[in-house]
mmCIF file of N, CA and C in Angstrom:
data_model
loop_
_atom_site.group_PDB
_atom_site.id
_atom_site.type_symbol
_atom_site.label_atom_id
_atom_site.label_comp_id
_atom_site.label_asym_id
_atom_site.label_seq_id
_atom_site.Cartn_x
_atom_site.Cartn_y
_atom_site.Cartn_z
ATOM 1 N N UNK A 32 75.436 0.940 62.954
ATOM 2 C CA UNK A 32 74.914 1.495 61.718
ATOM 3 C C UNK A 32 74.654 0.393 60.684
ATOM 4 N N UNK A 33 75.556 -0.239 60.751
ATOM 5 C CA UNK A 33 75.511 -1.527 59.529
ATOM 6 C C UNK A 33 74.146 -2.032 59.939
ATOM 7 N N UNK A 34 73.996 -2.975 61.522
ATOM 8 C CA UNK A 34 73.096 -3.994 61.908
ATOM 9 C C UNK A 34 71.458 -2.915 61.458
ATOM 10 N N UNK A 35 71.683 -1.570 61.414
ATOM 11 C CA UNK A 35 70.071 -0.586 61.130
ATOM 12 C C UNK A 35 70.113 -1.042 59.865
ATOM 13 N N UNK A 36 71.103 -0.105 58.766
ATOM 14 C CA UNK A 36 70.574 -0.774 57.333
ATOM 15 C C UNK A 36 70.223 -1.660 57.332
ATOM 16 N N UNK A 37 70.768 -2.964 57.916
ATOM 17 C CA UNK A 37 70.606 -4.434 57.620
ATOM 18 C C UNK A 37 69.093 -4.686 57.679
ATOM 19 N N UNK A 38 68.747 -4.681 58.770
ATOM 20 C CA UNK A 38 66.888 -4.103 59.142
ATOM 21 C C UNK A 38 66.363 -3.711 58.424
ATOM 22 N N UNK A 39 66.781 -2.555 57.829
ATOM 23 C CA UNK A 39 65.896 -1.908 57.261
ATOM 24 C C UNK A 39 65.541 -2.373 56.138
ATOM 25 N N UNK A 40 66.715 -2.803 55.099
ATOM 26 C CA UNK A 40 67.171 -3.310 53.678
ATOM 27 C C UNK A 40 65.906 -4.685 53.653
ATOM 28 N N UNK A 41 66.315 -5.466 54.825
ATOM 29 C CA UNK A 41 65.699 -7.053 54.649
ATOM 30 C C UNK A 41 63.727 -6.335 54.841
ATOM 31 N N UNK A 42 63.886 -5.216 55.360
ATOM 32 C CA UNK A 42 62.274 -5.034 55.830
ATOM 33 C C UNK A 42 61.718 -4.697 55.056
ATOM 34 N N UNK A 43 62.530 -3.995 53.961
ATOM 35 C CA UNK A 43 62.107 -3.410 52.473
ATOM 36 C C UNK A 43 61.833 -4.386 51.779
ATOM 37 N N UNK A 44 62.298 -5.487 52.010
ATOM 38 C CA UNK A 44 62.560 -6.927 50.695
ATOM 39 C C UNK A 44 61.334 -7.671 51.004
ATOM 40 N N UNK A 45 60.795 -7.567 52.221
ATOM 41 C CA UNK A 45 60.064 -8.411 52.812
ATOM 42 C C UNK A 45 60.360 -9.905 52.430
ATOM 43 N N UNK A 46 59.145 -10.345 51.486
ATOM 44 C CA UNK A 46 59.204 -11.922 51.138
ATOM 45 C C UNK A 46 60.318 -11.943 50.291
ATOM 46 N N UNK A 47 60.825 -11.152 49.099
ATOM 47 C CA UNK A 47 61.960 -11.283 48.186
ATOM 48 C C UNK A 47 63.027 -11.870 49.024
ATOM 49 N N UNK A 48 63.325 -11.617 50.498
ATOM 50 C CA UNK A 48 64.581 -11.859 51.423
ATOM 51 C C UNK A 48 64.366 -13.273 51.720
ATOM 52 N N UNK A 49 66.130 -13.514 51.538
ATOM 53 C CA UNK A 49 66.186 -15.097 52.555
ATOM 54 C C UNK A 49 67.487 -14.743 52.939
ATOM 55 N N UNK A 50 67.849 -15.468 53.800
ATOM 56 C CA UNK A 50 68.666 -15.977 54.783
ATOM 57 C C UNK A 50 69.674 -16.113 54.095
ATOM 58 N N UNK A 51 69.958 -16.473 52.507
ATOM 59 C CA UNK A 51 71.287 -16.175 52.241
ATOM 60 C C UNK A 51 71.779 -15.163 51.589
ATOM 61 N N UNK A 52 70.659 -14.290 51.704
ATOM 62 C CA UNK A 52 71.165 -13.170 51.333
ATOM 63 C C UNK A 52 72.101 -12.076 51.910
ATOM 64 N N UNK A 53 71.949 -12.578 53.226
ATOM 65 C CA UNK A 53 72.621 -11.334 54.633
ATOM 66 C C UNK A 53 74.042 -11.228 53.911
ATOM 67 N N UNK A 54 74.724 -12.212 53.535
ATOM 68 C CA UNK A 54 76.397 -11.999 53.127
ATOM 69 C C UNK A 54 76.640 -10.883 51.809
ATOM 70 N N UNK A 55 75.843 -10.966 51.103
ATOM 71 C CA UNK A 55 75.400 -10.093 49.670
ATOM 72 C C UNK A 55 75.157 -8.854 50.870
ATOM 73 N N UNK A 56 74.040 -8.713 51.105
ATOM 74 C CA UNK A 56 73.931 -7.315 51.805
ATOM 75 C C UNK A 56 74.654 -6.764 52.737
ATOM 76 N N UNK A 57 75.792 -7.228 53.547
ATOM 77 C CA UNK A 57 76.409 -6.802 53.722
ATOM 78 C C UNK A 57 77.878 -6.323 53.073
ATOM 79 N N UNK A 58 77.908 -7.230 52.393
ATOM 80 C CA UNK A 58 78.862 -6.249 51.259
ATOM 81 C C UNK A 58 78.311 -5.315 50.563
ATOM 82 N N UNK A 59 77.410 -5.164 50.170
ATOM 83 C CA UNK A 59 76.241 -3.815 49.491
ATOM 84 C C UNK A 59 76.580 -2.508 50.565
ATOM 85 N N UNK A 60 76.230 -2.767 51.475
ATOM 86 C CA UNK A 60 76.210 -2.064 52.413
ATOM 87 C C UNK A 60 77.556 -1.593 52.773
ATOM 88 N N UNK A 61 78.486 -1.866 52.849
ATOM 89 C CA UNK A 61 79.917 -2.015 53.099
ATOM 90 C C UNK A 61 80.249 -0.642 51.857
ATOM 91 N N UNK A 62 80.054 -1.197 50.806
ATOM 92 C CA UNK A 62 80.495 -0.892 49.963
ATOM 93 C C UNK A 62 79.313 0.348 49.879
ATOM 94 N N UNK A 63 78.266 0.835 50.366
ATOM 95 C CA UNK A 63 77.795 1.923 50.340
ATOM 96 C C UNK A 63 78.241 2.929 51.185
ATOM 97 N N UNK A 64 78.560 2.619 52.074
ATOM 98 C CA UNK A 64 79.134 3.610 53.000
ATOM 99 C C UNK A 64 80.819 3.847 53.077
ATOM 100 N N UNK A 65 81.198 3.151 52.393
ATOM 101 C CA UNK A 65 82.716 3.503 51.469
ATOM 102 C C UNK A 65 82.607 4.531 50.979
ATOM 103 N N UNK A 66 81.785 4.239 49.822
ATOM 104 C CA UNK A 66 80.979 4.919 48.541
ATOM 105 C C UNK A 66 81.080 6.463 49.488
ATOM 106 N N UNK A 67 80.067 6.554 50.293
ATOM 107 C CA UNK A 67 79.452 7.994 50.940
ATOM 108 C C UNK A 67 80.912 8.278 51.381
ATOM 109 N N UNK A 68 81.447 7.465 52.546
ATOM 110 C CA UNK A 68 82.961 8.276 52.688
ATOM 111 C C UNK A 68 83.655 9.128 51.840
ATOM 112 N N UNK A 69 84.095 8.487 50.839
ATOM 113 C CA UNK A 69 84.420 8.736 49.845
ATOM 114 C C UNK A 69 84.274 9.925 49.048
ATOM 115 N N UNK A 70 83.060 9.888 48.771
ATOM 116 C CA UNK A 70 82.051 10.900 47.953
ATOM 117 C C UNK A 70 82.341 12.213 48.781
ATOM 118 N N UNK A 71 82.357 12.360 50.320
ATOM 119 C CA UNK A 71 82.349 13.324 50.984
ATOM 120 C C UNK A 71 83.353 13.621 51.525
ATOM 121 N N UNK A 72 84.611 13.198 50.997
ATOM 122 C CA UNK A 72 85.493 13.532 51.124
ATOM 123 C C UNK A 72 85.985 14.152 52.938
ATOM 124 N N UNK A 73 85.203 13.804 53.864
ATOM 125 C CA UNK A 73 86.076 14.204 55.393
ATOM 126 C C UNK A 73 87.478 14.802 55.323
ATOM 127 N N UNK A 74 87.051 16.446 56.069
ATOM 128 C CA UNK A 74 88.463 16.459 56.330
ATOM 129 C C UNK A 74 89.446 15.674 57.450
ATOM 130 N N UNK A 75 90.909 15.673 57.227
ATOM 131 C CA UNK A 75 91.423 14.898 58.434
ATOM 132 C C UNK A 75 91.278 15.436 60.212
ATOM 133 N N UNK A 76 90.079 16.374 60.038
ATOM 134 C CA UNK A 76 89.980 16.669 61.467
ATOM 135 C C UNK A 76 88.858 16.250 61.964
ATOM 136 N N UNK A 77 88.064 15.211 61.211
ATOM 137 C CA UNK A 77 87.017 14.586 61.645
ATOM 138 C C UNK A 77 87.243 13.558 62.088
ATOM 139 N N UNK A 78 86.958 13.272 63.609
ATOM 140 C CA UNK A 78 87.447 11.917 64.482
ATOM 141 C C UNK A 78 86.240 10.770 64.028
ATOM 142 N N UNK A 79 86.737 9.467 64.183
ATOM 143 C CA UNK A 79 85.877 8.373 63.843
ATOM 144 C C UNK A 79 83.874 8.767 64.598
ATOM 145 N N UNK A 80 83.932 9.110 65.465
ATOM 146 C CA UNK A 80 82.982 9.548 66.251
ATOM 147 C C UNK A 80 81.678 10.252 65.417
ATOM 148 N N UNK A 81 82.787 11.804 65.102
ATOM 149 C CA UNK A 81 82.195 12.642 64.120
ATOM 150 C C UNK A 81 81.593 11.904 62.419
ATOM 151 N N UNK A 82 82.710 11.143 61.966
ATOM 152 C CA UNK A 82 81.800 10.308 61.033
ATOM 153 C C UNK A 82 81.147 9.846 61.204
ATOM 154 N N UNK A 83 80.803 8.590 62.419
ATOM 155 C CA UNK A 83 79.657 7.929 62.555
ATOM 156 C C UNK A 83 78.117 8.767 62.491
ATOM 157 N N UNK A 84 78.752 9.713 63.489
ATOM 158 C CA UNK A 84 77.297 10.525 63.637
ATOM 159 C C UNK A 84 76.535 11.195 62.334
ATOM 160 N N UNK A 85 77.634 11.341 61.190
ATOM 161 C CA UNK A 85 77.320 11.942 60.459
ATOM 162 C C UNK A 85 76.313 10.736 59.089
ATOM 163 N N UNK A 86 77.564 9.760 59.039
ATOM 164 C CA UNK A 86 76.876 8.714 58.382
ATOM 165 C C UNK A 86 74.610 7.891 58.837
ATOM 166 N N UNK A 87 74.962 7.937 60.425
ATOM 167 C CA UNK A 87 73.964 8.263 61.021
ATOM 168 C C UNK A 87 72.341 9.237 60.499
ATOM 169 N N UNK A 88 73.406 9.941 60.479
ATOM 170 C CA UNK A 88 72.501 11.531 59.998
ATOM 171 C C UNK A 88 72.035 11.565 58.745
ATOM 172 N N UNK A 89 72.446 10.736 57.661
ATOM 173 C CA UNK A 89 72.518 10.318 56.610
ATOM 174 C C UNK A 89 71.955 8.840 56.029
ATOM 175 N N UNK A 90 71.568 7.891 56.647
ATOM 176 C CA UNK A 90 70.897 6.874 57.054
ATOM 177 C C UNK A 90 70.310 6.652 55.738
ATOM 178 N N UNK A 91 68.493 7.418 54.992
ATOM 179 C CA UNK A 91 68.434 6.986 54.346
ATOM 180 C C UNK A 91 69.130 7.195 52.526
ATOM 181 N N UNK A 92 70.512 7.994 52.933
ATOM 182 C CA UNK A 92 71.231 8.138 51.496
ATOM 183 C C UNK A 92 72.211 6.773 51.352
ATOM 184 N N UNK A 93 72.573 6.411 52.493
ATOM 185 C CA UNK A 93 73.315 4.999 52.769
ATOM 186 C C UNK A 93 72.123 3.919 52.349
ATOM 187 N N UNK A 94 70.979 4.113 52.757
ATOM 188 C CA UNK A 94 70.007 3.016 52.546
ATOM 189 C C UNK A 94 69.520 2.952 50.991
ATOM 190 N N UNK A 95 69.589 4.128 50.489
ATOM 191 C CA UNK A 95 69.757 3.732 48.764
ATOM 192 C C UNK A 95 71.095 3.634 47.971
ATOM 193 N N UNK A 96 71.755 4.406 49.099
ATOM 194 C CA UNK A 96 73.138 3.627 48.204
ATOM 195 C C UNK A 96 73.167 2.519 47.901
ATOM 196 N N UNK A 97 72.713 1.549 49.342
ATOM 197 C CA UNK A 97 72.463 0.074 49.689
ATOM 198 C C UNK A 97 72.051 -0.772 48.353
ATOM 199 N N UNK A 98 70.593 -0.077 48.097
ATOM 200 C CA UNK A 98 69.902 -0.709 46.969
ATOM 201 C C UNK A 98 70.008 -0.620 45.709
ATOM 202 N N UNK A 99 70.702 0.708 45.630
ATOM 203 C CA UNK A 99 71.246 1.185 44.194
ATOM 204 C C UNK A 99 72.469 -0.579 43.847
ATOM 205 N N UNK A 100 73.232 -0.784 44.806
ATOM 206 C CA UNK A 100 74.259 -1.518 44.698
ATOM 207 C C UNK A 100 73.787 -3.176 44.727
ATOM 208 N N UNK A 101 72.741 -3.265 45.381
ATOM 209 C CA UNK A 101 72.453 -4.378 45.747
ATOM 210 C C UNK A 101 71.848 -5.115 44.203
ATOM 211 N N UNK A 102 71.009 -3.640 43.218
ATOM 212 C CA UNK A 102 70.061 -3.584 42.047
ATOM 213 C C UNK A 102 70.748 -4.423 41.405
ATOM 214 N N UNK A 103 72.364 -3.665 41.059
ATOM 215 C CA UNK A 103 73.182 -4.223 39.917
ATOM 216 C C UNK A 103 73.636 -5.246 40.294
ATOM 217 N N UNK A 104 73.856 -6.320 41.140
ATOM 218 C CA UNK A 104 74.598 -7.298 41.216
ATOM 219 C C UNK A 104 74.145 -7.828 39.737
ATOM 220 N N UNK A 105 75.681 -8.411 39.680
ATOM 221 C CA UNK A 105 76.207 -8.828 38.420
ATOM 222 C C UNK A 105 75.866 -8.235 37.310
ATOM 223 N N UNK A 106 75.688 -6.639 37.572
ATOM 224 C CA UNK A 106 75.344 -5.825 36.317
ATOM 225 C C UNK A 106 76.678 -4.574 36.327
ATOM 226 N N UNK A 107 77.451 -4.740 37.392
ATOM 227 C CA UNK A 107 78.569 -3.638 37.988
ATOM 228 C C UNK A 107 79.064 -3.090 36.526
ATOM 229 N N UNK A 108 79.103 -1.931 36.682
ATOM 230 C CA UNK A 108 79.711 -1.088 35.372
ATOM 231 C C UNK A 108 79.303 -1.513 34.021
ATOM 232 N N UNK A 109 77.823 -1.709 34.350
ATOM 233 C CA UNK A 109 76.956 -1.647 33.015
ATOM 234 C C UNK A 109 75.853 -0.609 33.701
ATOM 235 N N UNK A 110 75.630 0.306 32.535
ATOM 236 C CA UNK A 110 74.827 1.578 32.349
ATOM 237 C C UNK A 110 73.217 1.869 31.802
ATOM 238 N N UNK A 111 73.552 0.507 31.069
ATOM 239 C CA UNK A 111 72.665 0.532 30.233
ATOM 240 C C UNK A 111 72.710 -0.940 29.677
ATOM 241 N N UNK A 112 71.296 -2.089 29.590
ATOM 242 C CA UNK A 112 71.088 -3.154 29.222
ATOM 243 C C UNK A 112 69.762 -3.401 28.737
ATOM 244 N N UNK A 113 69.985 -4.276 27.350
ATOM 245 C CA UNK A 113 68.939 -4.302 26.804
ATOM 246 C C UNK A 113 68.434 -6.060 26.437
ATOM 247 N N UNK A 114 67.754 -6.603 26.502
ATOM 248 C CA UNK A 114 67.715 -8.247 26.752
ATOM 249 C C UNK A 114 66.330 -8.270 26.228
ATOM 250 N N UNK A 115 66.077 -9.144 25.120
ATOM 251 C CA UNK A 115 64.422 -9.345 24.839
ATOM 252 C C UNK A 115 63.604 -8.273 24.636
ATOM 253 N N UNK A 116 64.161 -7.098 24.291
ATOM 254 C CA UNK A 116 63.225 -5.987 23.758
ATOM 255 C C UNK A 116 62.979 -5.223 25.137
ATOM 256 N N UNK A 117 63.443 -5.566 26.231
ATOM 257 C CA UNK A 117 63.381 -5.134 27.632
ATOM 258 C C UNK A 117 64.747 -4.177 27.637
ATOM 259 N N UNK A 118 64.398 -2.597 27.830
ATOM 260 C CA UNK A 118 65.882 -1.896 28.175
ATOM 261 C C UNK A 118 65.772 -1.945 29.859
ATOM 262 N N UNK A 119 67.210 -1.067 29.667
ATOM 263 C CA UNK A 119 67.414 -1.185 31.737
ATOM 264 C C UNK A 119 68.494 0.235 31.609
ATOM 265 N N UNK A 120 68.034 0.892 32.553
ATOM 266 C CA UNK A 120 68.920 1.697 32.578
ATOM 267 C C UNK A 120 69.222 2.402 34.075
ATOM 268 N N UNK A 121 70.542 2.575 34.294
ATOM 269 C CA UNK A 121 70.532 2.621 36.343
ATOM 270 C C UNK A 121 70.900 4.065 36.145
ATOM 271 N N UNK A 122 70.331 4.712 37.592
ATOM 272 C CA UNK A 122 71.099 6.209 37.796
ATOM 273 C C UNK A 122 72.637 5.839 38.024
ATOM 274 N N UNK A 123 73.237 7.112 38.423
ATOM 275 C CA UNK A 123 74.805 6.994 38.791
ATOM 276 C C UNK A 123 74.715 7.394 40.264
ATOM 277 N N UNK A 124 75.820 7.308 41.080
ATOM 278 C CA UNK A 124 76.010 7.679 42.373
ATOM 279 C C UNK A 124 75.385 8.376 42.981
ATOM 280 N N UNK A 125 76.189 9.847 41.600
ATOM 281 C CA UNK A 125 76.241 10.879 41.868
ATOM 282 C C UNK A 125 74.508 11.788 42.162
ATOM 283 N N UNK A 126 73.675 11.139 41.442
ATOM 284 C CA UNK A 126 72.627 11.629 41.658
ATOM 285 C C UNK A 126 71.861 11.325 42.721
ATOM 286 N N UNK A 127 72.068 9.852 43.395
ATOM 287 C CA UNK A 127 71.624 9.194 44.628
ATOM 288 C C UNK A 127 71.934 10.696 45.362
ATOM 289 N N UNK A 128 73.588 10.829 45.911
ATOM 290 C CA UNK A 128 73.594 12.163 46.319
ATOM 291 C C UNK A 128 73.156 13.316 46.362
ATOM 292 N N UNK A 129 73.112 13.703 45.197
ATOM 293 C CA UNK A 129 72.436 14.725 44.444
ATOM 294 C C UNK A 129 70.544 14.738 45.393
ATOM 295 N N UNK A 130 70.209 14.163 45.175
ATOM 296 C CA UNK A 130 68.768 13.799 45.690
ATOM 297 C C UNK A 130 68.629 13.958 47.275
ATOM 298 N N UNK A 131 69.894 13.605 47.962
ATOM 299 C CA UNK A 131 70.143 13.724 49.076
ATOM 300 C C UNK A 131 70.594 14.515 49.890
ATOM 301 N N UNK A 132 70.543 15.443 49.001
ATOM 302 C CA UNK A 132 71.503 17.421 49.140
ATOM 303 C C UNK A 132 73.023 16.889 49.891
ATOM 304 N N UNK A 133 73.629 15.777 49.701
ATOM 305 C CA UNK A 133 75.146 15.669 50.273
ATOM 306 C C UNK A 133 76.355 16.018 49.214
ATOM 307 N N UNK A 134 77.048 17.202 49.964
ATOM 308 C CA UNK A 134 77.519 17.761 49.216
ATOM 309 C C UNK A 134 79.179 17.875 49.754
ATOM 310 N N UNK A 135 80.396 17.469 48.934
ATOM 311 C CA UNK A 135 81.551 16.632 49.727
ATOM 312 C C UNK A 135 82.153 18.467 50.391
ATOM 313 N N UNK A 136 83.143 17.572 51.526
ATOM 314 C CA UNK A 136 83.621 18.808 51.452
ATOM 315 C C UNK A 136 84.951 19.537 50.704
ATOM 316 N N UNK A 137 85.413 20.184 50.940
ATOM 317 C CA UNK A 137 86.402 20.587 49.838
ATOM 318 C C UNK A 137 87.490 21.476 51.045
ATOM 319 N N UNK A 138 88.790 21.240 50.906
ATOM 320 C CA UNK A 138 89.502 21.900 51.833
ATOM 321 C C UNK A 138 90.706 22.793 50.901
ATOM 322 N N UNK A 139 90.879 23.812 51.384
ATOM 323 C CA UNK A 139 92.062 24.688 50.666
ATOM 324 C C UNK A 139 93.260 24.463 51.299
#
């Protein structure tokens, strides 16, 4: 799953990509599919298997998680930036999701 994003991410970048970027994107990436774990809360009866497939299934919400994360480097937990009359402003997670109809699960 990682080595697909990876593909995919650098294929998106085209010329923007170099070669030292792979270490950055894979922590992006790492840290996106944390993120989705996370977010979706698995119950404990889902075997490693069943996640993969699911993360899988989910591909391009991991692949903007990817870029959502990759955007902010060195902007992490800034919301909002304004520099030279230039604003900036990032979505949150939650809406990446949101966009992606993934919805966590919830156990009683």
């Amino acid at each position: 799953m990682v080595e697909e994003l990876l593909e995919k991410i650098i294929s998106y970048l085209g010329a923007d990509y170099t070669e030292d970027q792979e270490s950055i994107l894979l922590v992006v990436i790492d840290r996106a599919m944390e993120s989705f774990k996370s977010y979706v809360n698995y119950p404990k009866s889902f075997t490693d298997e069943k996640i993969q497939d699911d993360l899988k299934k989910h591909k391009y919400c991991l692949f903007d998680l990817t870029m959502y994360w990759y955007a902010k480097q060195g902007l992490e937990f800034q919301d909002t930036r304004s520099e030279n009359g230039v604003g900036i402003s990032f979505q949150n997670e939650s809406e990446i999701f949101s966009l992606h109809g993934i919805v966590p699960y919830a156990e009683i």
